[in-house]
Short mmCIF file of C-alpha atoms in Angstrom, two decimals:
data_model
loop_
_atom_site.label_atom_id
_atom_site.label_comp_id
_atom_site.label_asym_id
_atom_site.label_seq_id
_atom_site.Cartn_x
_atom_site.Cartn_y
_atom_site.Cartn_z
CA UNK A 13 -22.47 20.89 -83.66
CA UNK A 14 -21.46 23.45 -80.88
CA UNK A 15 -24.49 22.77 -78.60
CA UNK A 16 -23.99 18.95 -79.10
CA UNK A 17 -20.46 19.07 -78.18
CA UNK A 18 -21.10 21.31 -75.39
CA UNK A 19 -23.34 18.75 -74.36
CA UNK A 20 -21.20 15.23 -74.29
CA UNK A 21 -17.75 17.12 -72.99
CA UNK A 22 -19.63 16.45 -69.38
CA UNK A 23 -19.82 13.01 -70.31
CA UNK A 24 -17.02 10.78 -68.90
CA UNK A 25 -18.11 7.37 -69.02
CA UNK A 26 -19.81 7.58 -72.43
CA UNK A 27 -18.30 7.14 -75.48
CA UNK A 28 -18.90 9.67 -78.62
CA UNK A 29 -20.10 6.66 -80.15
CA UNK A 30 -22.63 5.18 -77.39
CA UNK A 31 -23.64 9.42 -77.52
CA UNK A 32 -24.26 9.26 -81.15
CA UNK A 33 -26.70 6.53 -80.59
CA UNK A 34 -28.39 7.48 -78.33
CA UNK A 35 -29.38 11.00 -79.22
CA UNK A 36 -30.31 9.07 -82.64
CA UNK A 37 -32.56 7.01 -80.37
CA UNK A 38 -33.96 9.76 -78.31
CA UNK A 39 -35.04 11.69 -81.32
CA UNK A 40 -36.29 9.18 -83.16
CA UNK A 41 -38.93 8.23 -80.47
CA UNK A 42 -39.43 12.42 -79.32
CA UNK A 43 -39.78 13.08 -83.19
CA UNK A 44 -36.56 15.77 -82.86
CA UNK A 45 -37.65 17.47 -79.52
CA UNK A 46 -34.92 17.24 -76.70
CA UNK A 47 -37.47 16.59 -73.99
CA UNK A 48 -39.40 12.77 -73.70
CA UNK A 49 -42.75 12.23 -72.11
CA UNK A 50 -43.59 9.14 -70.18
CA UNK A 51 -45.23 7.60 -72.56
CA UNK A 52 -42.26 8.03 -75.06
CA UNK A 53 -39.70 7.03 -72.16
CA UNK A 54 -41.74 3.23 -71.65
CA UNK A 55 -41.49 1.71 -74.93
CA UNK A 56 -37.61 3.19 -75.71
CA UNK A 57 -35.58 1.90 -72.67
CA UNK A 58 -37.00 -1.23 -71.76
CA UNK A 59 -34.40 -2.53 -69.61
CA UNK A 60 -36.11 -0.72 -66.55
CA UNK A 61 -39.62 -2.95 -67.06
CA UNK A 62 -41.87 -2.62 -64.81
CA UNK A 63 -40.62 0.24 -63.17
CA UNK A 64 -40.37 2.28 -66.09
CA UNK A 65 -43.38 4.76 -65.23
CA UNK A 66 -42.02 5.03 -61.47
CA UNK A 67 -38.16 5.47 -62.48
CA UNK A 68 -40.16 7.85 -65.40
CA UNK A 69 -41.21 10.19 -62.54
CA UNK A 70 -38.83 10.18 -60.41
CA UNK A 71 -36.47 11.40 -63.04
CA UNK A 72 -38.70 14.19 -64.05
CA UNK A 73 -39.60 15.45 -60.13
CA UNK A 74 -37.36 18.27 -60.33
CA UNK A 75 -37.84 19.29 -64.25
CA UNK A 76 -40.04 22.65 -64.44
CA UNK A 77 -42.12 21.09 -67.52
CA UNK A 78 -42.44 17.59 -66.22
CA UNK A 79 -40.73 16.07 -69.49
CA UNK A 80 -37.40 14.69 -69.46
CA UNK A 81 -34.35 16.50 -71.14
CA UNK A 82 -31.98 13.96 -72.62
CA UNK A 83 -28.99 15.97 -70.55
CA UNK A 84 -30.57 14.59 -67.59
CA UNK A 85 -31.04 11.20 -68.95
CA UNK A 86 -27.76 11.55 -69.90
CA UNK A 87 -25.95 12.40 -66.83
CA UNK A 88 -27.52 9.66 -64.66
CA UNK A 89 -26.24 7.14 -66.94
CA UNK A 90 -22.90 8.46 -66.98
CA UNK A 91 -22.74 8.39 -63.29
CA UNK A 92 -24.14 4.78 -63.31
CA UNK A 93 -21.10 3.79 -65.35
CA UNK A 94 -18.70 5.99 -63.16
CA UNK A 95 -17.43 5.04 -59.58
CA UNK A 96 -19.14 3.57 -56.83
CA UNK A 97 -20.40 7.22 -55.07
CA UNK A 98 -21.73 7.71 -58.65
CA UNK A 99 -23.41 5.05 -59.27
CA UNK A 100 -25.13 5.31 -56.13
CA UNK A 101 -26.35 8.31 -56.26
CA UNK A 102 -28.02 7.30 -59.68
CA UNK A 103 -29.37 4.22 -58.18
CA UNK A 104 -30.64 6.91 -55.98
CA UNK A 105 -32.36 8.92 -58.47
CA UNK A 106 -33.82 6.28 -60.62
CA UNK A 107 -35.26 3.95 -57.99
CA UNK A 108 -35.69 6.35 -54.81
CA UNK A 109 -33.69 6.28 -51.39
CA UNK A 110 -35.20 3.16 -49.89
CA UNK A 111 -32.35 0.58 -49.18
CA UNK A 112 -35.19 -2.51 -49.77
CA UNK A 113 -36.64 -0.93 -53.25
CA UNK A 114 -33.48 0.17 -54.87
CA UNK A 115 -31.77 -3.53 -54.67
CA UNK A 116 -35.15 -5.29 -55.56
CA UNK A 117 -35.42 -3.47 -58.61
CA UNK A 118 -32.03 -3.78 -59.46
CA UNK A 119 -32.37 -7.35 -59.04
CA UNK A 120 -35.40 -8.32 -60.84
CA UNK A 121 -34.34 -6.28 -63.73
CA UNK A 122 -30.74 -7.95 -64.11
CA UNK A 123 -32.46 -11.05 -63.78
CA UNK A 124 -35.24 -10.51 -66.37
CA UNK A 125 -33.20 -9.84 -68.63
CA UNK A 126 -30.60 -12.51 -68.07
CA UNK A 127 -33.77 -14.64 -68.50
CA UNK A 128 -33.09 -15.85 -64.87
CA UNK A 129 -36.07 -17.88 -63.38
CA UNK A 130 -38.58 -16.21 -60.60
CA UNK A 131 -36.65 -17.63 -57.78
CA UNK A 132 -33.22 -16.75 -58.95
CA UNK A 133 -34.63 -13.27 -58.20
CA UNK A 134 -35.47 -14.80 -54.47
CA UNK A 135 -32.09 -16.03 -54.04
CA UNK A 136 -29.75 -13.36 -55.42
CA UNK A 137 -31.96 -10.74 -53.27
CA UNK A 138 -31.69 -13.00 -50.19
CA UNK A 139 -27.69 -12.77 -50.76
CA UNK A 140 -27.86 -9.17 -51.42
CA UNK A 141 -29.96 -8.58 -48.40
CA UNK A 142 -27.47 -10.99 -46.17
CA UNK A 143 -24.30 -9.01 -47.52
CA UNK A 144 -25.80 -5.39 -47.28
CA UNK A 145 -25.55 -4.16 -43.46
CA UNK A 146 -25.18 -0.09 -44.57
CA UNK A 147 -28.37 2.48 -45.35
CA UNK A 148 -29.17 3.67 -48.47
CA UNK A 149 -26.46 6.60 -47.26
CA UNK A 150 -23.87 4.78 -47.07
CA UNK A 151 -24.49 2.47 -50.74
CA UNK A 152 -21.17 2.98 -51.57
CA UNK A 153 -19.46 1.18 -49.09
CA UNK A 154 -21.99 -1.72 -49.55
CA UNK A 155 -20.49 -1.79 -53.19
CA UNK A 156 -16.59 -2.66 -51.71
CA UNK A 157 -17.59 -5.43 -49.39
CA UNK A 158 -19.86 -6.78 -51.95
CA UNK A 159 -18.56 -6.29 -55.81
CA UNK A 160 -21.43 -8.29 -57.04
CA UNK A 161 -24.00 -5.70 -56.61
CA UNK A 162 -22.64 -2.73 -58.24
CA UNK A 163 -21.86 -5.04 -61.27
CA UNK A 164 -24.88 -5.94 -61.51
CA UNK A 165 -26.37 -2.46 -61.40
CA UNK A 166 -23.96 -0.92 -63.29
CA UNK A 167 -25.34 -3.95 -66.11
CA UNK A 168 -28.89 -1.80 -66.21
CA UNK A 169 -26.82 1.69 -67.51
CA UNK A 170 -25.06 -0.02 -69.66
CA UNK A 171 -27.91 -1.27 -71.35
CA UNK A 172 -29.25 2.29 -71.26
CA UNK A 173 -26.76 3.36 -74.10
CA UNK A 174 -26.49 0.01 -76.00
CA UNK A 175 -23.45 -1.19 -74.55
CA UNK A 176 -23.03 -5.01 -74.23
CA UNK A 177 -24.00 -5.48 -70.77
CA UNK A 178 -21.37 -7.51 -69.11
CA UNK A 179 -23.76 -10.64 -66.74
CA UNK A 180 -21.04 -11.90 -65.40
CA UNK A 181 -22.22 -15.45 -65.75
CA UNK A 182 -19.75 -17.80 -66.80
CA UNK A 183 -20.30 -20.03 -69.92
CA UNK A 184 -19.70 -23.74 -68.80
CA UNK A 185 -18.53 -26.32 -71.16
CA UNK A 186 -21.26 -28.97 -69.48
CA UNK A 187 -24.40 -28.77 -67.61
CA UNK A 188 -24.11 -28.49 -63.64
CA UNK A 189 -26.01 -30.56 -61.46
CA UNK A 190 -25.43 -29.03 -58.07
CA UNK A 191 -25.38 -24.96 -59.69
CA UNK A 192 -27.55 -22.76 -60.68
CA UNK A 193 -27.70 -19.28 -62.47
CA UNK A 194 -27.02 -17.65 -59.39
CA UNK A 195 -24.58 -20.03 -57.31
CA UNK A 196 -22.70 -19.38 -60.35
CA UNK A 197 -22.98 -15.72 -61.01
CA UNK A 198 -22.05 -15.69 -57.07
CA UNK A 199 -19.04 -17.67 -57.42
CA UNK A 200 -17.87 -16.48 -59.78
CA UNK A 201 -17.48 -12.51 -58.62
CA UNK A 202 -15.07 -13.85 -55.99
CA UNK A 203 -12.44 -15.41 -58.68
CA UNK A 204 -10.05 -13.87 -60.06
CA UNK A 205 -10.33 -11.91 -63.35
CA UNK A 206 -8.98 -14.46 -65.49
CA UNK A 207 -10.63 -16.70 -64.08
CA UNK A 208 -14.34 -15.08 -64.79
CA UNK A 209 -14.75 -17.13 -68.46
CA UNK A 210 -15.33 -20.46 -68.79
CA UNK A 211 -15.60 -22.94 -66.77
CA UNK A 212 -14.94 -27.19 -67.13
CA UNK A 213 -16.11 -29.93 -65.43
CA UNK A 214 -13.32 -32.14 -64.23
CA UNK A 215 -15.34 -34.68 -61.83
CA UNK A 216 -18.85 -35.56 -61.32
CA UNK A 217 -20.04 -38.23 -59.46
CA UNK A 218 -22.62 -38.69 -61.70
CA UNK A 219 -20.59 -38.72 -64.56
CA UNK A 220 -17.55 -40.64 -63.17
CA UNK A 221 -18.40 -43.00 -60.68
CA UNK A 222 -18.68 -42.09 -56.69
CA UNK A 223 -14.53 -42.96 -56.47
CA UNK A 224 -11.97 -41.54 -54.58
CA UNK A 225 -9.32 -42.47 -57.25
CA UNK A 226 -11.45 -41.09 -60.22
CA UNK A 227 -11.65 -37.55 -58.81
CA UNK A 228 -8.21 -37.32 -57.91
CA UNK A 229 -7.03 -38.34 -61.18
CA UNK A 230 -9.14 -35.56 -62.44
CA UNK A 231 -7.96 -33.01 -60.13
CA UNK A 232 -4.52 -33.90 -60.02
CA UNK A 233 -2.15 -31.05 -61.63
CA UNK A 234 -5.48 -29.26 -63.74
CA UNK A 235 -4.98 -25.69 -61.90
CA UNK A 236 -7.81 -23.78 -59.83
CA UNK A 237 -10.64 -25.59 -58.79
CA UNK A 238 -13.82 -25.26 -57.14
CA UNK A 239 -15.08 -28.77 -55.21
CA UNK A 240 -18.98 -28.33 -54.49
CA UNK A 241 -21.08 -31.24 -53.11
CA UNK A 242 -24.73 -32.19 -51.81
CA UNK A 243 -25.05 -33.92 -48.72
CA UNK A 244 -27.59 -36.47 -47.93
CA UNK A 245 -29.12 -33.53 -45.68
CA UNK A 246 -29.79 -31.51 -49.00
CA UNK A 247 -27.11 -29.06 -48.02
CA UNK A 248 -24.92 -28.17 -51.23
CA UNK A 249 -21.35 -26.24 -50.43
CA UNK A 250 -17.62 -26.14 -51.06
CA UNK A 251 -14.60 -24.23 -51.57
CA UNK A 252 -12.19 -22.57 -53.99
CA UNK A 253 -9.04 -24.13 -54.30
CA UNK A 254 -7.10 -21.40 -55.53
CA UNK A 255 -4.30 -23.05 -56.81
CA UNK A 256 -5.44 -26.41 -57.21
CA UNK A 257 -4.68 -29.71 -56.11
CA UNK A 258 -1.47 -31.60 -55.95
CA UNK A 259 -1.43 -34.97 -53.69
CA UNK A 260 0.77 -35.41 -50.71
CA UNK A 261 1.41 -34.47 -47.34
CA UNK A 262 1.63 -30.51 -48.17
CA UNK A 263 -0.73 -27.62 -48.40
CA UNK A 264 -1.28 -25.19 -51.17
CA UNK A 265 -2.74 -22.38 -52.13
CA UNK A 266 -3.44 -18.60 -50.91
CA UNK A 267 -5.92 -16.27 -48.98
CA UNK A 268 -7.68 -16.54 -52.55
CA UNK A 269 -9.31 -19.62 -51.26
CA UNK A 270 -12.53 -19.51 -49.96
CA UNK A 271 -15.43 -21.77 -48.40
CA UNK A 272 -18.99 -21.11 -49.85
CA UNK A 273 -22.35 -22.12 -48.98
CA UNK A 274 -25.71 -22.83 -51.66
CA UNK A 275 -28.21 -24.47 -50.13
CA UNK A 276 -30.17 -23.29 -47.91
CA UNK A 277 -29.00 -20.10 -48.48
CA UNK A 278 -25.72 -18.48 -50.98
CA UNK A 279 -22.81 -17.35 -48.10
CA UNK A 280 -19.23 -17.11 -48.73
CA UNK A 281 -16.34 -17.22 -46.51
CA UNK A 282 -13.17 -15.50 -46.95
CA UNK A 283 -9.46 -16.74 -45.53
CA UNK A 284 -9.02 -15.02 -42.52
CA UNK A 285 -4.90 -15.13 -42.86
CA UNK A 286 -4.39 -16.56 -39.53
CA UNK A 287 -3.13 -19.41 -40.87
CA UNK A 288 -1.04 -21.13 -44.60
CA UNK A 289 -3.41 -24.46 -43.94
CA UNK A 290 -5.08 -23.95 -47.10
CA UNK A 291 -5.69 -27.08 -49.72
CA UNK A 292 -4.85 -30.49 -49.01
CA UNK A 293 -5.22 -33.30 -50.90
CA UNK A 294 -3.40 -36.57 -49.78
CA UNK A 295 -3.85 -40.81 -49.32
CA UNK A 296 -2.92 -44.36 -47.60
CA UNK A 297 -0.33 -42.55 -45.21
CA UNK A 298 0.00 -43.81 -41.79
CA UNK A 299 0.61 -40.35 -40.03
CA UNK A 300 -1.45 -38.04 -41.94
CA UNK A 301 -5.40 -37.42 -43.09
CA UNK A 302 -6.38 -39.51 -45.98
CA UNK A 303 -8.91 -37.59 -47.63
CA UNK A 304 -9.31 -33.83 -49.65
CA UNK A 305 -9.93 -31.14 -47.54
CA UNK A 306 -9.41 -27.16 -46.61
CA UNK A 307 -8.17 -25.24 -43.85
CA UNK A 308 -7.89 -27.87 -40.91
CA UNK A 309 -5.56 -30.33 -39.33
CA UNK A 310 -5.90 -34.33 -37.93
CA UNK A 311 -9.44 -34.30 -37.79
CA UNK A 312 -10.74 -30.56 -37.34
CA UNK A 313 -11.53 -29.42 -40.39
CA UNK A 314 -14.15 -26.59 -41.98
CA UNK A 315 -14.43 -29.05 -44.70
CA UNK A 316 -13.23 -32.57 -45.26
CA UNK A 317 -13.73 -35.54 -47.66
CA UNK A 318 -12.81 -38.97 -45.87
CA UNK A 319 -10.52 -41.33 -48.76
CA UNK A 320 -13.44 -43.93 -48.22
CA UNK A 321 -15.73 -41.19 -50.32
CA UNK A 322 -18.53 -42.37 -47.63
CA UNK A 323 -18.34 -39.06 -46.06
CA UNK A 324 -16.68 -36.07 -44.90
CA UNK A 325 -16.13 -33.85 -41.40
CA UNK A 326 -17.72 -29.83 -40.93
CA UNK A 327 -16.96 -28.19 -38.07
CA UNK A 328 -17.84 -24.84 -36.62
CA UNK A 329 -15.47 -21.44 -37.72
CA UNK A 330 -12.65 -22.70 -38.44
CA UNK A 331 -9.56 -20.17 -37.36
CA UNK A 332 -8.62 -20.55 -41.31
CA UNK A 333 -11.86 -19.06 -42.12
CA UNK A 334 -14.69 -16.65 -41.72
CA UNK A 335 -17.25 -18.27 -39.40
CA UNK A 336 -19.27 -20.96 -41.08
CA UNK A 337 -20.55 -24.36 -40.66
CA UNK A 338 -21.06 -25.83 -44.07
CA UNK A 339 -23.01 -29.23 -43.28
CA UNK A 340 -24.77 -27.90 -40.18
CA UNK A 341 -23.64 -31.24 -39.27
CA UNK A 342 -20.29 -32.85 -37.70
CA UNK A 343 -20.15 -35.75 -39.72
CA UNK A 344 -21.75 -35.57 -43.45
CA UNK A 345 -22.70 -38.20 -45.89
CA UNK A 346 -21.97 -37.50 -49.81
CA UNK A 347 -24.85 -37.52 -52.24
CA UNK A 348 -23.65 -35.75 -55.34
CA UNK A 349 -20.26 -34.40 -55.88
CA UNK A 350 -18.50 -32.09 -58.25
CA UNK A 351 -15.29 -30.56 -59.41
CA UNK A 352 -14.82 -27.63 -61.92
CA UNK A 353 -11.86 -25.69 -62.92
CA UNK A 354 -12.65 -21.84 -63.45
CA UNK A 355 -10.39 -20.47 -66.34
CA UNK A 356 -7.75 -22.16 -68.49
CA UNK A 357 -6.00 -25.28 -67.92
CA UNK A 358 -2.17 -24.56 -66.70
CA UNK A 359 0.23 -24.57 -69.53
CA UNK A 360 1.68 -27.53 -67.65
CA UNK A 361 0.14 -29.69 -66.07
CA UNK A 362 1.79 -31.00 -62.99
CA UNK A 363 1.84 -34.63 -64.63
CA UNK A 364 3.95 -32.79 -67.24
CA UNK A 365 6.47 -31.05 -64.86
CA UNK A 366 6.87 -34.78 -63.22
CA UNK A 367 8.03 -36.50 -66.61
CA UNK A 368 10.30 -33.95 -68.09
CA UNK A 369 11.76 -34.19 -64.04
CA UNK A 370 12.14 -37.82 -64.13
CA UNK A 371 14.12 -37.71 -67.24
CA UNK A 372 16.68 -35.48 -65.58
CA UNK A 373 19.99 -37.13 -66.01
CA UNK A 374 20.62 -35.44 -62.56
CA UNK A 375 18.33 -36.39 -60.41
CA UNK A 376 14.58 -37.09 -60.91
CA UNK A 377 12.01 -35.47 -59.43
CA UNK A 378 10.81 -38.51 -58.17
CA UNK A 379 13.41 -38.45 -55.75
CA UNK A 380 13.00 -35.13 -54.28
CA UNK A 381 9.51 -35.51 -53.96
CA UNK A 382 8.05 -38.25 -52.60
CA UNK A 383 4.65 -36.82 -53.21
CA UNK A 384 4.83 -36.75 -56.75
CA UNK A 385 4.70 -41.33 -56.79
CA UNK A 386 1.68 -40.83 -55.75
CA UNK A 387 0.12 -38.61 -58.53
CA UNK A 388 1.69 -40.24 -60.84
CA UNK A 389 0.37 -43.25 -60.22
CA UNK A 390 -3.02 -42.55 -59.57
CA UNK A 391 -2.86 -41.00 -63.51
CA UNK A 392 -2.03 -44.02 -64.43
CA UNK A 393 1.50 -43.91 -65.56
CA UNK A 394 4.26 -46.41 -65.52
CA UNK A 395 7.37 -44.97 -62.76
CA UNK A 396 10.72 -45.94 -63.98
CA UNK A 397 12.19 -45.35 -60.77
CA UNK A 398 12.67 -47.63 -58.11
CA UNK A 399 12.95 -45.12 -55.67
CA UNK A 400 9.88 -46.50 -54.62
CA UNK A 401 8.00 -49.94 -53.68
CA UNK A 402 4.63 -50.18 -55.41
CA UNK A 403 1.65 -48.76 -52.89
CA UNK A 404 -1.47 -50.49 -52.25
CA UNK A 405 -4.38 -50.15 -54.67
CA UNK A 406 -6.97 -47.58 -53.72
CA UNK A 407 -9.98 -48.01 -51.32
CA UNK A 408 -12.21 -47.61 -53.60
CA UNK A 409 -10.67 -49.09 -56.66
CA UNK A 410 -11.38 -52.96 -57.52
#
């Protein structure tokens, strides 16, 4: 009992309980003995596939005997579910010191056994590869500028001792037609944490109708969003609205927002701060855009949906954002269009906060906002206030 405590006091990412099973593991497939040969090491940690043998002997270069001592084992896990200069330097050791190797392996085993297809493993590599600028030396840093990776490799370790390995992917309450596995997995290591879960559809084109007035009605007040289209070009991006949409002639949100790419390859693009023009959602005003866009004025925008849902404006780096150019085109056309809300729904919705406001003895919110008329109508409710004289009906509603 000595020796084995001796043993799992150097252990601080381990739990006496992940320990416990794997020792029970370890001598169940050496038959007692504390040292595993290759052919032992293969068939009892499958996670590392087809770089079992390799990892196998790289682990063992250093070992007098040439076996494996389960302290060793033991270690390199640990420091694969430490800190980032820990988990690099087991990367390191299981995998070698070549930059290209270590995040290829890393990839194709997270994605084998996520049961991800051949080319997710293309396109989460081609991100990788796209995001990682540093050597093999400096791994660590890659890890802060791109979180993604060092979840995903920590996911192998934790497999290693039989903890629930943590994918990442979010579980969606319907079937995306613009997003795959790893648009997805992607996306979603830029939200927030509570906003990692689930995800609902709140528009699709497809599913709705190509209107305007449909997918602001199911925007409208439903919290964060993420808008993400195809183009007639075959180009598929978007953007994070991080706190939603709300119609009128203001913006919202934070430096949470972001612009993304898919198609032809996964980018993102982070709010540079220069500037609050974040979300904006508005209609049939005289002196303003008419249309859903982010991070642009009058008609320069990173990202813009005209209120005629014919098409939309992308222009080059935006000073709102990092350096993109979504549509690789000035003026797009829309082919297929969707809108998803990452997390919970709001415990009010903003349709909510307008009723219990308009029954204010006091003064409704109606009249302090003239903004809110407008979502209110286009959800469909009846305004007992004539603040207001009745607005046209929608472009694109007969």
């Amino acid at each position: 009992m000595g020796a084995e405590n001796s043993k799992r006091k150097d252990l601080k990412n381990i739990t006496d309980e992940e320990y416990k099973k794997f020792m029970e593991n370890w001598k169940k497939a050496t038959n007692g003995k504390d040292k595993m040969t290759k052919e032992q090491f293969v068939p009892t940690f499958p996670i590392f596939g087809e770089s079992s043998a390799q990892s196998y002997y790289r682990l063992v270069q250093e070992e007098p005997t040439g076996l494996l001592p389960s302290k060793s084992l033991l270690r390199i896990i640990d420091g694969g579910l430490g800190h980032f200069d820990t988990l690099a330097n087991s990367l390191i050791l299981c995998f070698g010191k070549e930059k290209d190797v270590i995040m290829r392996t890393v990839v194709k085993i997270f994605c084998e056994a996520n049961k991800f297809t051949r080319e997710d493993q293309v396109r989460l590599y081609d991100y990788f590869e796209s995001e990682n600028t540093k050597p093999v030396e400096e791994f660590d840093h890659f890890f802060s500028t791109c979180p993604l990776f060092p979840y995903t490799a920590a996911f192998i370790f934790q497999r290693l001792v039989e903890r629930p390995g943590d994918s990442k992917m979010p579980t969606l309450n319907e079937k995306s037609q613009l997003m795959g596995n790893v648009d997805q997995l992607v996306l979603n290591s830029h939200l927030p944490f509570d906003r990692r879960k689930n995800w609902t559809l709140l528009y699709s084109n497809a599913k709705h109708g190509h209107s305007f007035s449909q997918l602001v009605k199911n925007i409208n007040g439903q919290g964060p969003c993420f808008i993400v289209m195809r183009s007639m070009r075959g180009r598929r991006f978007g953007f994070f609205a991080s706190h939603g949409f709300l119609a009128g002639p203001q913006y919202r949100g934070s430096a949470e927002c972001f612009l993304f790419q898919l198609a032809p390859k996964i980018g993102t693009f982070s709010a540079t701060g220069r500037t609050d023009n974040y979300v904006y959602l508005n209609y049939q005003q005289q002196q303003m855009p008419n249309g859903l866009g982010i991070g642009g004025y009058d008609n320069v925008w990173p990202f813009f949906i005209h209120e005629t849902f014919d098409g939309g404006l992308s222009q080059k780096n935006s000073s709102a954002f990092e350096p993109c150019y979504l549509a690789d085109e000035e003026h797009f056309k829309i082919k297929n269009i969707e809108a998803w809300r990452p997390g919970e729904k709001p415990q009010k919705t903003f349709e909510e906060m307008m009723v219990e406001s308009e029954r204010d003895p006091e003064r409704s919110i109606i009249d302090k906002d003239p903004e809110a008329r407008a979502v209110m109508e286009m959800a469909g409710k009846t305004m007992h206030s004539d603040a207001y004289r009745e607005k046209k009906p929608m472009l694109d509603e007969k």
